[in-house]
């Protein structure tokens, strides 16, 4: 294996190097194959190296890579049209990561507060929520310990409790401009906001003249079985961010807003790579695939298979059940065995498996949205053997 000591140390990583991938399978430097239910952290929504992305990249790379963000380009305009036509939003700003899209949402809310709400700037976010790793999005994040890491924080992100409307109402004051949340808290362990809570929150924000911002970086782009998770609560948010799946594995994210809240003025927002045609051409290819007839119904059918299978394993091994939405699911453990299970799954031979443990007491599953039924069955079988070992 090539030496890795020139890479800045940021986290413990296994002594492995992945060299290729295809669909739901990824291969390491020794040629060992792994069934991948992490998929680049829920980003490879069409699996590893799908033809539709390879073709879009190659075609666009041969045509135009970056005319600079000072000019319009066709793929960005096309992707914005497609997103607007398939959501309750009217305007799109492209970014390169979920954190950057969320920074844009925070800036947009503060701008709107300045123009329409007498300088209100506070955005109520949630305990255990996750919005990214930039300074402002870390401040918006409700991960324990992150309030003192890299202190001082960016001010103005009081934390409420998910599914507790009173905890939100109690934080509303004259400086409040918005409420921002994930429809399903992903990094916190796949914790859904209830439909009832989302509807009540929508009403509360309307009553107080606040923006409702949904961070759909993890839940959007078909992950939950509908194009966006907010649709399932039957509400219309004011602002949304998407990331991860929209690029199918390449760096692309977006900030979307309804017309009346799309209030940036010249020079407020931008970025060298933002909306570049190479990435947005991939976004078009991904979104057209998700919108093809039957695709999202297929996601829902596979979600049912995965959910039923996880529930059966939970019953068989006396675990604590499963939860999630669409193909974003968690198997709940009665103990803190998840990291050991992840390691054991990777070490299986001759075929390994990639799983994720966002918390010690649960496993998260975020397969490609086009994962095969047979691959879900195979994952459940491999998981069964790992649970039987431990
Ligand atoms: C992953 C994630 C982010 C951050 O996205 P990056 O592309 O890693 O910056 C933000 N919000 C949610 C809900 C996420 O899951």
CSV table of C-alpha atoms and ligand atoms in Angstrom, one decimal:
chain,number,residue,atom,x,y,z
A,1,UNK,CA,0.0,0.0,0.0
A,2,UNK,CA,1.3,3.5,-0.9
A,3,UNK,CA,2.5,5.4,2.2
A,4,UNK,CA,-0.3,7.6,3.7
A,5,UNK,CA,1.9,9.6,6.1
A,6,UNK,CA,1.9,12.8,3.9
A,7,UNK,CA,-1.9,13.0,4.4
A,8,UNK,CA,-2.9,15.3,7.3
A,9,UNK,CA,-4.1,13.2,10.2
A,10,UNK,CA,-7.8,13.9,10.8
A,11,UNK,CA,-9.2,10.6,12.0
A,12,UNK,CA,-8.4,7.0,12.6
A,13,UNK,CA,-8.8,5.2,9.2
A,14,UNK,CA,-8.4,1.4,8.5
A,15,UNK,CA,-5.2,0.2,6.7
A,16,UNK,CA,-7.1,-0.1,3.5
A,17,UNK,CA,-7.0,1.6,0.1
A,18,UNK,CA,-10.0,1.5,-2.2
A,19,UNK,CA,-9.0,1.4,-5.8
A,20,UNK,CA,-12.3,0.8,-7.8
A,21,UNK,CA,-16.0,0.5,-7.4
A,22,UNK,CA,-19.0,-0.5,-9.5
A,23,UNK,CA,-22.6,-0.2,-8.3
A,24,UNK,CA,-22.9,-1.5,-4.8
A,25,UNK,CA,-19.4,-3.0,-4.8
A,26,UNK,CA,-16.1,-1.5,-3.9
A,27,UNK,CA,-12.7,-3.2,-4.2
A,28,UNK,CA,-9.5,-2.7,-2.1
A,29,UNK,CA,-5.9,-2.7,-3.1
A,30,UNK,CA,-5.7,-6.5,-2.6
A,31,UNK,CA,-8.6,-7.2,-4.8
A,32,UNK,CA,-11.0,-8.0,-2.0
A,33,UNK,CA,-14.6,-7.0,-2.7
A,34,UNK,CA,-17.0,-5.3,-0.3
A,35,UNK,CA,-20.7,-4.8,-0.4
A,36,UNK,CA,-21.0,-1.1,0.2
A,37,UNK,CA,-23.9,0.2,2.3
A,38,UNK,CA,-22.1,3.4,3.1
A,39,UNK,CA,-21.7,4.6,-0.5
A,40,UNK,CA,-19.3,7.5,0.2
A,41,UNK,CA,-21.5,8.6,3.1
A,42,UNK,CA,-24.8,8.5,1.3
A,43,UNK,CA,-23.5,10.4,-1.7
A,44,UNK,CA,-23.3,7.8,-4.4
A,45,UNK,CA,-27.0,7.6,-4.9
A,46,UNK,CA,-26.6,5.7,-8.2
A,47,UNK,CA,-23.8,3.5,-6.8
A,48,UNK,CA,-20.1,3.6,-7.7
A,49,UNK,CA,-19.1,4.9,-11.1
A,50,UNK,CA,-22.5,4.6,-12.9
A,51,UNK,CA,-22.4,5.0,-16.7
A,52,UNK,CA,-24.8,7.9,-16.5
A,53,UNK,CA,-22.3,9.9,-14.4
A,54,UNK,CA,-19.2,8.8,-16.3
A,55,UNK,CA,-20.9,9.8,-19.6
A,56,UNK,CA,-22.1,13.2,-18.3
A,57,UNK,CA,-18.6,14.0,-16.9
A,58,UNK,CA,-16.8,12.9,-20.1
A,59,UNK,CA,-19.2,14.8,-22.4
A,60,UNK,CA,-19.1,18.0,-20.4
A,61,UNK,CA,-15.3,17.8,-19.8
A,62,UNK,CA,-14.8,17.7,-23.5
A,63,UNK,CA,-17.0,20.7,-24.0
A,64,UNK,CA,-16.6,23.3,-21.2
A,65,UNK,CA,-15.3,22.9,-17.7
A,66,UNK,CA,-15.5,26.4,-16.2
A,67,UNK,CA,-16.4,29.7,-17.8
A,68,UNK,CA,-16.2,31.4,-14.4
A,69,UNK,CA,-19.2,32.1,-12.1
A,70,UNK,CA,-19.4,35.6,-13.7
A,71,UNK,CA,-21.2,34.0,-16.7
A,72,UNK,CA,-24.2,31.7,-17.1
A,73,UNK,CA,-23.7,28.2,-18.3
A,74,UNK,CA,-26.2,25.7,-19.8
A,75,UNK,CA,-25.9,22.7,-17.3
A,76,UNK,CA,-26.3,25.0,-14.2
A,77,UNK,CA,-29.4,26.8,-15.8
A,78,UNK,CA,-30.9,23.4,-16.7
A,79,UNK,CA,-30.4,21.8,-13.3
A,80,UNK,CA,-31.8,24.9,-11.6
A,81,UNK,CA,-34.9,24.7,-13.9
A,82,UNK,CA,-35.3,21.0,-13.1
A,83,UNK,CA,-35.0,21.5,-9.3
A,84,UNK,CA,-37.5,24.4,-9.3
A,85,UNK,CA,-40.0,22.4,-11.5
A,86,UNK,CA,-39.9,19.5,-9.1
A,87,UNK,CA,-40.0,21.3,-5.7
A,88,UNK,CA,-41.8,24.2,-4.0
A,89,UNK,CA,-38.8,26.5,-4.6
A,90,UNK,CA,-38.2,29.0,-7.4
A,91,UNK,CA,-34.5,29.9,-7.2
A,92,UNK,CA,-31.3,27.9,-6.8
A,93,UNK,CA,-27.7,28.8,-5.9
A,94,UNK,CA,-25.2,26.0,-6.4
A,95,UNK,CA,-22.5,25.2,-3.9
A,96,UNK,CA,-19.7,22.6,-3.6
A,97,UNK,CA,-20.6,21.0,-0.3
A,98,UNK,CA,-23.5,20.7,2.1
A,99,UNK,CA,-21.8,22.9,4.6
A,100,UNK,CA,-21.4,25.6,2.0
A,101,UNK,CA,-25.0,25.3,0.9
A,102,UNK,CA,-26.0,25.7,4.6
A,103,UNK,CA,-23.7,28.7,5.0
A,104,UNK,CA,-25.6,30.2,2.1
A,105,UNK,CA,-28.9,29.4,3.8
A,106,UNK,CA,-27.7,31.1,7.0
A,107,UNK,CA,-26.6,34.2,5.0
A,108,UNK,CA,-29.8,34.3,3.1
A,109,UNK,CA,-31.9,34.2,6.3
A,110,UNK,CA,-29.7,36.9,7.9
A,111,UNK,CA,-30.1,39.0,4.8
A,112,UNK,CA,-33.8,38.6,4.8
A,113,UNK,CA,-33.9,39.5,8.5
A,114,UNK,CA,-31.9,42.6,7.8
A,115,UNK,CA,-34.2,43.7,5.0
A,116,UNK,CA,-37.6,42.5,6.4
A,117,UNK,CA,-37.3,41.8,10.1
A,118,UNK,CA,-35.5,44.8,11.6
A,119,UNK,CA,-32.1,43.1,11.8
A,120,UNK,CA,-33.3,39.8,13.3
A,121,UNK,CA,-30.6,37.2,12.8
A,122,UNK,CA,-31.1,34.2,15.2
A,123,UNK,CA,-31.7,30.9,13.7
A,124,UNK,CA,-33.2,28.2,16.0
A,125,UNK,CA,-31.6,24.9,15.3
A,126,UNK,CA,-31.8,21.5,17.1
A,127,UNK,CA,-29.9,19.5,19.7
A,128,UNK,CA,-28.0,16.7,18.0
A,129,UNK,CA,-28.7,18.2,14.6
A,130,UNK,CA,-25.9,18.3,12.0
A,131,UNK,CA,-25.3,21.0,9.4
A,132,UNK,CA,-21.6,20.8,8.5
A,133,UNK,CA,-18.0,21.6,9.5
A,134,UNK,CA,-17.5,25.2,8.6
A,135,UNK,CA,-17.5,27.6,11.6
A,136,UNK,CA,-21.1,28.8,11.2
A,137,UNK,CA,-22.5,25.4,10.4
A,138,UNK,CA,-20.6,23.8,13.3
A,139,UNK,CA,-22.3,26.5,15.4
A,140,UNK,CA,-25.7,25.6,14.0
A,141,UNK,CA,-24.9,21.9,14.7
A,142,UNK,CA,-26.1,20.5,18.0
A,143,UNK,CA,-23.5,17.8,18.4
A,144,UNK,CA,-22.4,17.5,22.0
A,145,UNK,CA,-19.0,19.1,22.5
A,146,UNK,CA,-19.0,21.1,19.3
A,147,UNK,CA,-20.0,24.3,21.2
A,148,UNK,CA,-16.5,24.5,22.7
A,149,UNK,CA,-14.4,23.0,19.9
A,150,UNK,CA,-12.9,25.9,17.9
A,151,UNK,CA,-14.5,28.4,20.2
A,152,UNK,CA,-15.7,31.0,20.0
A,153,UNK,CA,-18.7,29.9,18.0
A,154,UNK,CA,-20.6,32.0,15.5
A,155,UNK,CA,-23.4,33.5,17.6
A,156,UNK,CA,-27.1,33.2,17.0
A,157,UNK,CA,-28.0,29.5,17.0
A,158,UNK,CA,-30.1,28.7,20.0
A,159,UNK,CA,-31.0,24.9,20.2
A,160,UNK,CA,-34.4,23.5,20.6
A,161,UNK,CA,-35.3,19.8,20.9
A,162,UNK,CA,-36.6,17.8,18.0
A,163,UNK,CA,-40.3,16.8,18.1
A,164,UNK,CA,-40.9,19.3,21.0
A,165,UNK,CA,-42.7,22.3,19.7
A,166,UNK,CA,-42.8,24.1,23.0
A,167,UNK,CA,-39.0,24.0,23.1
A,168,UNK,CA,-39.0,25.9,19.8
A,169,UNK,CA,-41.7,28.4,20.8
A,170,UNK,CA,-39.8,29.1,24.1
A,171,UNK,CA,-36.7,30.3,22.1
A,172,UNK,CA,-38.6,32.7,19.7
A,173,UNK,CA,-37.7,36.3,20.4
A,174,UNK,CA,-37.4,39.6,18.6
A,175,UNK,CA,-34.0,38.6,17.1
A,176,UNK,CA,-35.4,35.3,15.7
A,177,UNK,CA,-35.4,35.1,11.9
A,178,UNK,CA,-35.7,31.4,11.1
A,179,UNK,CA,-35.9,27.8,12.2
A,180,UNK,CA,-33.6,25.2,10.5
A,181,UNK,CA,-33.8,21.5,10.8
A,182,UNK,CA,-33.1,18.1,9.1
A,183,UNK,CA,-36.4,16.3,8.4
A,184,UNK,CA,-34.5,13.2,9.6
A,185,UNK,CA,-31.5,13.8,11.8
A,186,UNK,CA,-28.9,11.7,10.0
A,187,UNK,CA,-25.7,11.9,11.9
A,188,UNK,CA,-27.6,11.9,15.2
A,189,UNK,CA,-28.6,8.3,14.3
A,190,UNK,CA,-31.5,8.5,11.8
A,191,UNK,CA,-34.0,10.3,14.1
A,192,UNK,CA,-37.0,11.4,12.2
A,193,UNK,CA,-39.0,14.6,12.9
A,194,UNK,CA,-42.6,13.5,13.0
A,195,UNK,CA,-45.0,14.7,10.3
A,196,UNK,CA,-47.1,16.2,13.1
A,197,UNK,CA,-44.1,18.1,14.4
A,198,UNK,CA,-43.1,19.4,10.9
A,199,UNK,CA,-46.7,20.6,10.3
A,200,UNK,CA,-46.9,22.3,13.7
A,201,UNK,CA,-43.4,23.9,13.1
A,202,UNK,CA,-44.6,25.2,9.7
A,203,UNK,CA,-47.6,26.8,11.4
A,204,UNK,CA,-45.5,28.2,14.2
A,205,UNK,CA,-43.0,29.8,11.8
A,206,UNK,CA,-45.8,31.3,9.7
A,207,UNK,CA,-47.5,32.7,12.8
A,208,UNK,CA,-44.2,34.4,13.9
A,209,UNK,CA,-43.1,35.5,10.4
A,210,UNK,CA,-40.0,33.2,10.5
A,211,UNK,CA,-38.4,31.3,7.7
A,212,UNK,CA,-38.5,27.5,7.8
A,213,UNK,CA,-35.3,26.1,6.4
A,214,UNK,CA,-34.9,22.4,5.8
A,215,UNK,CA,-31.5,20.9,5.5
A,216,UNK,CA,-32.1,18.0,3.1
A,217,UNK,CA,-28.4,17.4,2.4
A,218,UNK,CA,-28.8,13.8,3.6
A,219,UNK,CA,-32.6,13.2,3.2
A,220,UNK,CA,-33.1,14.9,-0.2
A,221,UNK,CA,-32.6,13.6,-3.7
A,222,UNK,CA,-34.8,10.5,-3.4
A,223,UNK,CA,-33.1,9.1,-0.2
A,224,UNK,CA,-36.3,9.0,1.7
A,225,UNK,CA,-38.4,7.5,-1.2
A,226,UNK,CA,-39.8,10.9,-2.3
A,227,UNK,CA,-37.6,13.4,-4.2
A,228,UNK,CA,-37.5,15.5,-1.0
A,229,UNK,CA,-38.4,14.4,2.6
A,230,UNK,CA,-40.4,17.6,3.3
A,231,UNK,CA,-43.1,16.3,0.8
A,232,UNK,CA,-43.9,13.5,3.2
A,233,UNK,CA,-44.9,16.0,5.9
A,234,UNK,CA,-47.1,17.7,3.4
A,235,UNK,CA,-45.6,21.1,4.1
A,236,UNK,CA,-43.8,23.8,2.0
A,237,UNK,CA,-40.6,25.1,3.6
A,238,UNK,CA,-39.2,28.5,2.6
A,239,UNK,CA,-35.6,27.5,2.1
A,240,UNK,CA,-33.9,24.1,1.5
A,241,UNK,CA,-30.4,22.9,1.1
A,242,UNK,CA,-29.4,19.7,-0.7
A,243,UNK,CA,-26.0,18.1,-1.1
A,244,UNK,CA,-24.7,14.5,-1.0
A,245,UNK,CA,-26.9,12.6,-3.5
A,246,UNK,CA,-27.3,15.6,-5.9
A,247,UNK,CA,-23.8,15.0,-7.2
A,248,UNK,CA,-24.0,11.2,-7.2
A,249,UNK,CA,-20.5,11.3,-5.7
A,250,UNK,CA,-19.0,14.5,-7.1
A,251,UNK,CA,-18.9,17.7,-5.1
A,252,UNK,CA,-22.2,19.5,-5.7
A,253,UNK,CA,-24.8,21.0,-3.4
A,254,UNK,CA,-27.5,23.6,-3.7
A,255,UNK,CA,-29.4,26.3,-1.8
A,256,UNK,CA,-33.0,26.7,-2.9
A,257,UNK,CA,-35.5,29.4,-1.9
A,258,UNK,CA,-39.0,30.5,-2.7
A,259,UNK,CA,-39.0,33.7,-4.8
A,260,UNK,CA,-40.1,36.1,-2.0
A,261,UNK,CA,-37.1,35.0,0.2
A,262,UNK,CA,-34.5,35.0,-2.6
A,263,UNK,CA,-33.1,38.4,-1.5
A,264,UNK,CA,-29.4,38.4,-2.1
A,265,UNK,CA,-28.1,41.6,-3.7
A,266,UNK,CA,-25.2,42.0,-6.1
A,267,UNK,CA,-22.0,40.7,-4.5
A,268,UNK,CA,-23.6,39.0,-1.4
A,269,UNK,CA,-23.0,35.5,-2.5
A,270,UNK,CA,-20.7,33.7,-4.9
A,271,UNK,CA,-17.7,31.4,-5.2
A,272,UNK,CA,-15.1,30.4,-7.9
A,273,UNK,CA,-16.5,26.9,-8.5
A,274,UNK,CA,-20.1,27.5,-7.7
A,275,UNK,CA,-22.4,26.2,-10.4
A,276,UNK,CA,-19.6,25.1,-12.7
A,277,UNK,CA,-20.9,23.1,-15.7
A,278,UNK,CA,-18.8,20.0,-15.0
A,279,UNK,CA,-20.5,19.3,-11.7
A,280,UNK,CA,-23.9,20.6,-12.6
A,281,UNK,CA,-24.0,18.4,-15.8
A,282,UNK,CA,-23.6,15.5,-13.4
A,283,UNK,CA,-26.4,16.9,-11.3
A,284,UNK,CA,-28.7,17.0,-14.3
A,285,UNK,CA,-27.9,13.3,-15.1
A,286,UNK,CA,-28.5,12.3,-11.5
A,287,UNK,CA,-31.8,14.2,-11.2
A,288,UNK,CA,-33.1,12.9,-14.6
A,289,UNK,CA,-32.4,9.4,-13.4
A,290,UNK,CA,-34.3,9.9,-10.1
A,291,UNK,CA,-37.2,11.4,-12.0
A,292,UNK,CA,-37.5,8.6,-14.5
A,293,UNK,CA,-40.9,6.8,-14.2
A,294,UNK,CA,-40.8,4.1,-11.5
A,295,UNK,CA,-37.4,5.1,-9.9
A,296,UNK,CA,-38.7,6.5,-6.7
A,297,UNK,CA,-41.3,3.8,-6.4
A,298,UNK,CA,-38.4,1.3,-6.7
A,299,UNK,CA,-36.6,3.1,-3.8
A,300,UNK,CA,-39.8,2.7,-1.6
A,301,UNK,CA,-40.0,-1.0,-2.5
A,302,UNK,CA,-36.4,-1.5,-1.6
A,303,UNK,CA,-36.8,0.5,1.6
A,304,UNK,CA,-39.6,-1.8,2.7
A,305,UNK,CA,-37.4,-4.9,2.0
A,306,UNK,CA,-34.5,-3.4,4.0
A,307,UNK,CA,-36.8,-2.3,6.8
A,308,UNK,CA,-38.5,-5.7,7.1
A,309,UNK,CA,-35.2,-7.5,7.0
A,310,UNK,CA,-33.7,-5.3,9.7
A,311,UNK,CA,-36.7,-5.7,11.8
A,312,UNK,CA,-36.5,-9.5,11.4
A,313,UNK,CA,-32.8,-9.5,12.5
A,314,UNK,CA,-33.8,-7.3,15.5
A,315,UNK,CA,-36.4,-9.9,16.5
A,316,UNK,CA,-34.1,-12.8,15.9
A,317,UNK,CA,-31.2,-11.4,17.9
A,318,UNK,CA,-33.2,-9.5,20.6
A,319,UNK,CA,-32.1,-6.0,19.4
A,320,UNK,CA,-34.0,-2.7,19.8
A,321,UNK,CA,-35.8,-2.4,16.5
A,322,UNK,CA,-35.1,-0.4,13.4
A,323,UNK,CA,-36.2,3.0,12.1
A,324,UNK,CA,-35.6,5.5,9.3
A,325,UNK,CA,-37.1,6.8,6.1
A,326,UNK,CA,-36.6,5.3,2.6
A,327,UNK,CA,-33.1,4.0,2.2
A,328,UNK,CA,-31.8,5.9,5.2
A,329,UNK,CA,-32.2,3.4,8.0
A,330,UNK,CA,-30.8,2.4,11.4
A,331,UNK,CA,-30.7,-0.8,13.3
A,332,UNK,CA,-30.9,-0.1,17.0
A,333,UNK,CA,-28.8,-2.1,19.4
A,334,UNK,CA,-29.4,-2.7,23.1
A,335,UNK,CA,-25.6,-2.1,23.7
A,336,UNK,CA,-22.6,-0.2,22.3
A,337,UNK,CA,-21.5,-2.8,19.9
A,338,UNK,CA,-21.9,-1.0,16.6
A,339,UNK,CA,-18.2,0.0,16.0
A,340,UNK,CA,-17.2,-3.6,16.6
A,341,UNK,CA,-19.9,-4.8,14.2
A,342,UNK,CA,-18.6,-2.3,11.5
A,343,UNK,CA,-15.1,-3.7,11.9
A,344,UNK,CA,-16.2,-7.3,11.9
A,345,UNK,CA,-18.3,-6.7,8.7
A,346,UNK,CA,-15.3,-5.2,6.9
A,347,UNK,CA,-13.2,-8.1,8.0
A,348,UNK,CA,-15.5,-10.8,6.7
A,349,UNK,CA,-14.0,-13.1,4.1
A,350,UNK,CA,-14.0,-13.6,1.2
A,351,UNK,CA,-16.5,-10.8,0.8
A,352,UNK,CA,-16.5,-7.9,3.2
A,353,UNK,CA,-19.1,-5.3,3.9
A,354,UNK,CA,-19.1,-1.6,4.6
A,355,UNK,CA,-21.5,-0.3,7.3
A,356,UNK,CA,-21.5,2.8,9.4
A,357,UNK,CA,-22.0,3.5,13.1
A,358,UNK,CA,-22.9,7.1,13.6
A,359,UNK,CA,-23.4,6.3,17.3
A,360,UNK,CA,-22.1,3.3,19.3
A,361,UNK,CA,-25.6,1.9,19.8
A,362,UNK,CA,-26.8,1.8,16.2
A,363,UNK,CA,-25.8,0.9,12.6
A,364,UNK,CA,-26.8,3.2,9.7
A,365,UNK,CA,-27.6,1.9,6.2
A,366,UNK,CA,-27.4,4.3,3.2
A,367,UNK,CA,-27.1,2.1,0.1
A,368,UNK,CA,-27.2,3.3,-3.4
A,369,UNK,CA,-30.8,4.1,-4.4
A,370,UNK,CA,-30.5,1.6,-7.2
A,371,UNK,CA,-29.2,-1.2,-5.0
A,372,UNK,CA,-30.5,-4.6,-6.1
A,373,UNK,CA,-33.1,-6.6,-4.1
A,374,UNK,CA,-30.5,-9.4,-4.1
A,375,UNK,CA,-27.9,-7.1,-2.7
A,376,UNK,CA,-30.1,-6.1,0.1
A,377,UNK,CA,-30.8,-9.8,0.9
A,378,UNK,CA,-27.0,-10.5,0.7
A,379,UNK,CA,-26.3,-7.6,3.1
A,380,UNK,CA,-28.9,-8.9,5.6
A,381,UNK,CA,-27.3,-12.4,5.3
A,382,UNK,CA,-23.8,-11.0,5.9
A,383,UNK,CA,-25.1,-8.9,8.8
A,384,UNK,CA,-26.7,-12.0,10.3
A,385,UNK,CA,-23.4,-13.8,10.3
A,386,UNK,CA,-21.7,-10.8,12.0
A,387,UNK,CA,-24.4,-10.6,14.6
A,388,UNK,CA,-24.1,-14.3,15.3
A,389,UNK,CA,-20.3,-13.9,15.8
A,390,UNK,CA,-20.6,-11.1,18.3
B,1,LIG,C1,-23.4,15.7,5.3
B,1,LIG,C2,-24.3,16.7,5.8
B,1,LIG,C3,-24.0,18.1,5.8
B,1,LIG,C4,-22.6,18.5,5.4
B,1,LIG,O1,-22.3,18.3,4.0
B,1,LIG,P1,-20.8,18.3,3.5
B,1,LIG,O2,-20.9,18.1,2.0
B,1,LIG,O3,-20.1,17.3,4.2
B,1,LIG,O4,-20.3,19.7,3.8
B,1,LIG,C5,-24.9,19.0,6.2
B,1,LIG,N1,-26.1,18.7,6.6
B,1,LIG,C6,-26.5,17.4,6.7
B,1,LIG,C7,-27.9,17.0,7.2
B,1,LIG,C8,-25.6,16.4,6.3
B,1,LIG,O5,-26.0,15.1,6.4
